Amino acid sequence: MAFALAASLSAVVGSAEPATAAPDVCELTEEELTVYNLPAGTSVILCDAVGRVVTYEGTGIEVPEPGTSVTAHALTDDGEHAGFALQVSTDGIISYDLTEGESADTSTEGSDVADTTRNPAETPVTDSDSTDADEVDSGSSEAEVADVDAAASPGACSDSTYATYDLKEYGTYNWYIGDGGLPAGLSKNDALWAFYEALDNITESNNNCGYSDQVDAHKANFLAYTSYEADISSSNNCTDRDGLSTWDAGDLKSDTVAFTCAWSWATPGVKNDLREADVRFNTVDKDFTNKPTSSCSNKYDVRSVGTHEAGHVFGLKDIYGAHGNLTMYGSSIKCSTRARTLGKGDVLGLRSIY
């Protein structure tokens, strides 16, 4: 056992509410922590667990300071569930959301609170890398592939399935583009507009189903390029946040297409207030394109993946099973632009939050 305490392993639950009282004695060993040997109801203060990584189903979260919640989401190439949420209450008690369904807090009547974590590592908004390394993206005359529904799932406009996290952006999502290479070999300027479109697809409820934009999601605002990177490790762990919501590219687990980490203030009774959300594309193991054409092979669409990840930023969970035509389906499809356009369930999920 990783520690001695009077808490049952059955305390690991799919709820944001702690299941047991904090133990009187806690002594962690150096072995890897999981949601099973650091169960819900444990005091991270008594156990000195702040800063340790807790894992579940191949993803990990560095235990934050009390009063903070963190969600981790991996978009995979096989559709396997990969992600969870961890919350530390203001008195230091840890709890988890391991479910694929709705989170406990559904009220959206909270408010935006000023963030005290600041990072000045910004560079002017200029494009010093204007060459696009992806030949297809940089001037191909081929037509982009059509958005076609997957035959094995209900149509995007008839599937009302959705799930949300205990998470909401009450203010404006201010974001940055990080240091280093970008998906599809895009220049910083081209990546900026691809990410902009992905975020707008969420905040403006972009859909072909005839649904008007009734989503009161506040705007996403690009602030600057930065020398810093997303607070995401190559092992699919959410690390300690630096105060910047950064989109970048780099190394992740080989089955992961992209990964999002979101940090929020824990606010019992209402959706948690988003503080920071980082997104990373896996450019070590996966290839991307910003313009899938009929000759596309084995590449993921930057804007489809980006729209899916932006859904996580604004509180949507992955959906699994026979829901492959929804943007929030938990597996990315190569050479497809389908996820750029929201389905019925995606729109309804956003409306339930905003």
PDB file of C-alpha atoms in Angstrom, residues 128-230:
ATOM      1  CA  SER A 128       8.871  35.004 -38.142  1.00  0.00           C
ATOM      2  CA  ASP A 129       8.291  31.553 -39.585  1.00  0.00           C
ATOM      3  CA  SER A 130       6.254  31.988 -42.754  1.00  0.00           C
ATOM      4  CA  THR A 131       7.182  28.795 -44.580  1.00  0.00           C
ATOM      5  CA  ASP A 132       4.675  25.967 -44.444  1.00  0.00           C
ATOM      6  CA  ALA A 133       6.455  22.616 -44.485  1.00  0.00           C
ATOM      7  CA  ASP A 134       3.376  20.631 -45.512  1.00  0.00           C
ATOM      8  CA  GLU A 135       3.275  20.722 -49.321  1.00  0.00           C
ATOM      9  CA  VAL A 136      -0.403  19.828 -49.526  1.00  0.00           C
ATOM     10  CA  ASP A 137      -1.276  22.653 -47.149  1.00  0.00           C
ATOM     11  CA  SER A 138       0.861  25.248 -48.908  1.00  0.00           C
ATOM     12  CA  GLY A 139      -0.850  25.635 -52.243  1.00  0.00           C
ATOM     13  CA  SER A 140      -2.358  22.394 -53.529  1.00  0.00           C
ATOM     14  CA  SER A 141      -5.103  22.984 -56.096  1.00  0.00           C
ATOM     15  CA  GLU A 142      -6.934  19.830 -55.019  1.00  0.00           C
ATOM     16  CA  ALA A 143     -10.382  20.267 -53.531  1.00  0.00           C
ATOM     17  CA  GLU A 144     -10.703  19.741 -49.807  1.00  0.00           C
ATOM     18  CA  VAL A 145     -12.472  16.533 -48.837  1.00  0.00           C
ATOM     19  CA  ALA A 146     -16.198  16.812 -48.152  1.00  0.00           C
ATOM     20  CA  ASP A 147     -17.702  16.562 -44.690  1.00  0.00           C
ATOM     21  CA  VAL A 148     -19.429  13.166 -44.827  1.00  0.00           C
ATOM     22  CA  ASP A 149     -21.193  11.452 -41.927  1.00  0.00           C
ATOM     23  CA  ALA A 150     -19.862   8.115 -40.692  1.00  0.00           C
ATOM     24  CA  ALA A 151     -22.329   5.428 -41.729  1.00  0.00           C
ATOM     25  CA  ALA A 152     -22.087   3.446 -38.475  1.00  0.00           C
ATOM     26  CA  SER A 153     -23.363   6.309 -36.291  1.00  0.00           C
ATOM     27  CA  PRO A 154     -26.468   8.499 -36.195  1.00  0.00           C
ATOM     28  CA  GLY A 155     -26.233  11.600 -38.352  1.00  0.00           C
ATOM     29  CA  ALA A 156     -24.582  14.607 -36.743  1.00  0.00           C
ATOM     30  CA  CYS A 157     -27.838  16.553 -36.781  1.00  0.00           C
ATOM     31  CA  SER A 158     -29.901  13.763 -35.201  1.00  0.00           C
ATOM     32  CA  ASP A 159     -27.521  12.669 -32.418  1.00  0.00           C
ATOM     33  CA  SER A 160     -28.284  14.661 -29.251  1.00  0.00           C
ATOM     34  CA  THR A 161     -25.697  12.938 -27.033  1.00  0.00           C
ATOM     35  CA  TYR A 162     -23.341  15.059 -24.946  1.00  0.00           C
ATOM     36  CA  ALA A 163     -21.580  15.209 -21.586  1.00  0.00           C
ATOM     37  CA  THR A 164     -19.952  18.099 -19.749  1.00  0.00           C
ATOM     38  CA  TYR A 165     -17.294  18.585 -17.114  1.00  0.00           C
ATOM     39  CA  ASP A 166     -17.591  20.669 -13.962  1.00  0.00           C
ATOM     40  CA  LEU A 167     -15.996  23.522 -15.908  1.00  0.00           C
ATOM     41  CA  LYS A 168     -16.965  26.839 -17.478  1.00  0.00           C
ATOM     42  CA  GLU A 169     -15.200  29.868 -18.933  1.00  0.00           C
ATOM     43  CA  TYR A 170     -17.052  32.718 -17.241  1.00  0.00           C
ATOM     44  CA  GLY A 171     -14.858  35.398 -18.804  1.00  0.00           C
ATOM     45  CA  THR A 172     -12.660  35.496 -21.917  1.00  0.00           C
ATOM     46  CA  TYR A 173     -10.335  32.645 -22.857  1.00  0.00           C
ATOM     47  CA  ASN A 174      -7.002  34.389 -23.465  1.00  0.00           C
ATOM     48  CA  TRP A 175      -4.588  32.102 -25.273  1.00  0.00           C
ATOM     49  CA  TYR A 176      -1.055  31.941 -26.663  1.00  0.00           C
ATOM     50  CA  ILE A 177       0.913  29.978 -29.258  1.00  0.00           C
ATOM     51  CA  GLY A 178       3.943  28.272 -27.778  1.00  0.00           C
ATOM     52  CA  ASP A 179       7.522  27.850 -28.831  1.00  0.00           C
ATOM     53  CA  GLY A 180       8.710  25.300 -31.394  1.00  0.00           C
ATOM     54  CA  GLY A 181       7.193  23.526 -34.400  1.00  0.00           C
ATOM     55  CA  LEU A 182       3.470  23.428 -35.145  1.00  0.00           C
ATOM     56  CA  PRO A 183       1.137  20.793 -36.650  1.00  0.00           C
ATOM     57  CA  ALA A 184       1.258  20.297 -40.440  1.00  0.00           C
ATOM     58  CA  GLY A 185       4.442  22.344 -40.500  1.00  0.00           C
ATOM     59  CA  LEU A 186       2.287  25.464 -40.328  1.00  0.00           C
ATOM     60  CA  SER A 187       3.857  28.866 -39.946  1.00  0.00           C
ATOM     61  CA  LYS A 188       2.970  30.692 -36.765  1.00  0.00           C
ATOM     62  CA  ASN A 189       0.607  32.920 -38.695  1.00  0.00           C
ATOM     63  CA  ASP A 190      -1.153  29.993 -40.418  1.00  0.00           C
ATOM     64  CA  ALA A 191      -1.391  28.116 -37.125  1.00  0.00           C
ATOM     65  CA  LEU A 192      -2.856  31.226 -35.506  1.00  0.00           C
ATOM     66  CA  TRP A 193      -5.737  31.303 -37.989  1.00  0.00           C
ATOM     67  CA  ALA A 194      -6.283  27.534 -37.862  1.00  0.00           C
ATOM     68  CA  PHE A 195      -6.527  27.647 -34.048  1.00  0.00           C
ATOM     69  CA  TYR A 196      -8.699  30.767 -34.224  1.00  0.00           C
ATOM     70  CA  GLU A 197     -11.152  28.975 -36.495  1.00  0.00           C
ATOM     71  CA  ALA A 198     -11.199  25.934 -34.222  1.00  0.00           C
ATOM     72  CA  LEU A 199     -12.049  28.051 -31.190  1.00  0.00           C
ATOM     73  CA  ASP A 200     -14.641  30.041 -33.143  1.00  0.00           C
ATOM     74  CA  ASN A 201     -16.322  26.790 -34.186  1.00  0.00           C
ATOM     75  CA  ILE A 202     -17.067  26.260 -30.495  1.00  0.00           C
ATOM     76  CA  THR A 203     -17.816  29.798 -29.326  1.00  0.00           C
ATOM     77  CA  GLU A 204     -20.040  30.476 -32.363  1.00  0.00           C
ATOM     78  CA  SER A 205     -21.714  27.031 -32.442  1.00  0.00           C
ATOM     79  CA  ASN A 206     -20.691  26.405 -36.055  1.00  0.00           C
ATOM     80  CA  ASN A 207     -23.074  23.722 -37.365  1.00  0.00           C
ATOM     81  CA  ASN A 208     -24.935  22.576 -40.476  1.00  0.00           C
ATOM     82  CA  CYS A 209     -28.033  21.518 -38.560  1.00  0.00           C
ATOM     83  CA  GLY A 210     -29.857  24.842 -38.646  1.00  0.00           C
ATOM     84  CA  TYR A 211     -29.221  25.655 -34.974  1.00  0.00           C
ATOM     85  CA  SER A 212     -28.746  29.350 -34.310  1.00  0.00           C
ATOM     86  CA  ASP A 213     -25.899  30.521 -32.114  1.00  0.00           C
ATOM     87  CA  GLN A 214     -27.536  30.673 -28.701  1.00  0.00           C
ATOM     88  CA  VAL A 215     -24.332  29.728 -26.895  1.00  0.00           C
ATOM     89  CA  ASP A 216     -23.308  32.571 -24.632  1.00  0.00           C
ATOM     90  CA  ALA A 217     -19.702  31.446 -24.633  1.00  0.00           C
ATOM     91  CA  HIS A 218     -17.456  34.423 -24.198  1.00  0.00           C
ATOM     92  CA  LYS A 219     -14.930  35.097 -26.883  1.00  0.00           C
ATOM     93  CA  ALA A 220     -11.508  33.516 -27.205  1.00  0.00           C
ATOM     94  CA  ASN A 221      -8.760  36.117 -27.504  1.00  0.00           C
ATOM     95  CA  PHE A 222      -5.255  35.481 -28.866  1.00  0.00           C
ATOM     96  CA  LEU A 223      -2.719  37.472 -26.851  1.00  0.00           C
ATOM     97  CA  ALA A 224       0.780  36.647 -28.127  1.00  0.00           C
ATOM     98  CA  TYR A 225       3.383  34.102 -29.126  1.00  0.00           C
ATOM     99  CA  THR A 226       5.382  32.883 -26.141  1.00  0.00           C
ATOM    100  CA  SER A 227       8.678  31.121 -25.477  1.00  0.00           C
ATOM    101  CA  TYR A 228       6.858  28.907 -23.006  1.00  0.00           C
ATOM    102  CA  GLU A 229       5.145  25.598 -23.807  1.00  0.00           C
ATOM    103  CA  ALA A 230       1.935  23.837 -22.870  1.00  0.00           C
TER     104      ALA A 230
END
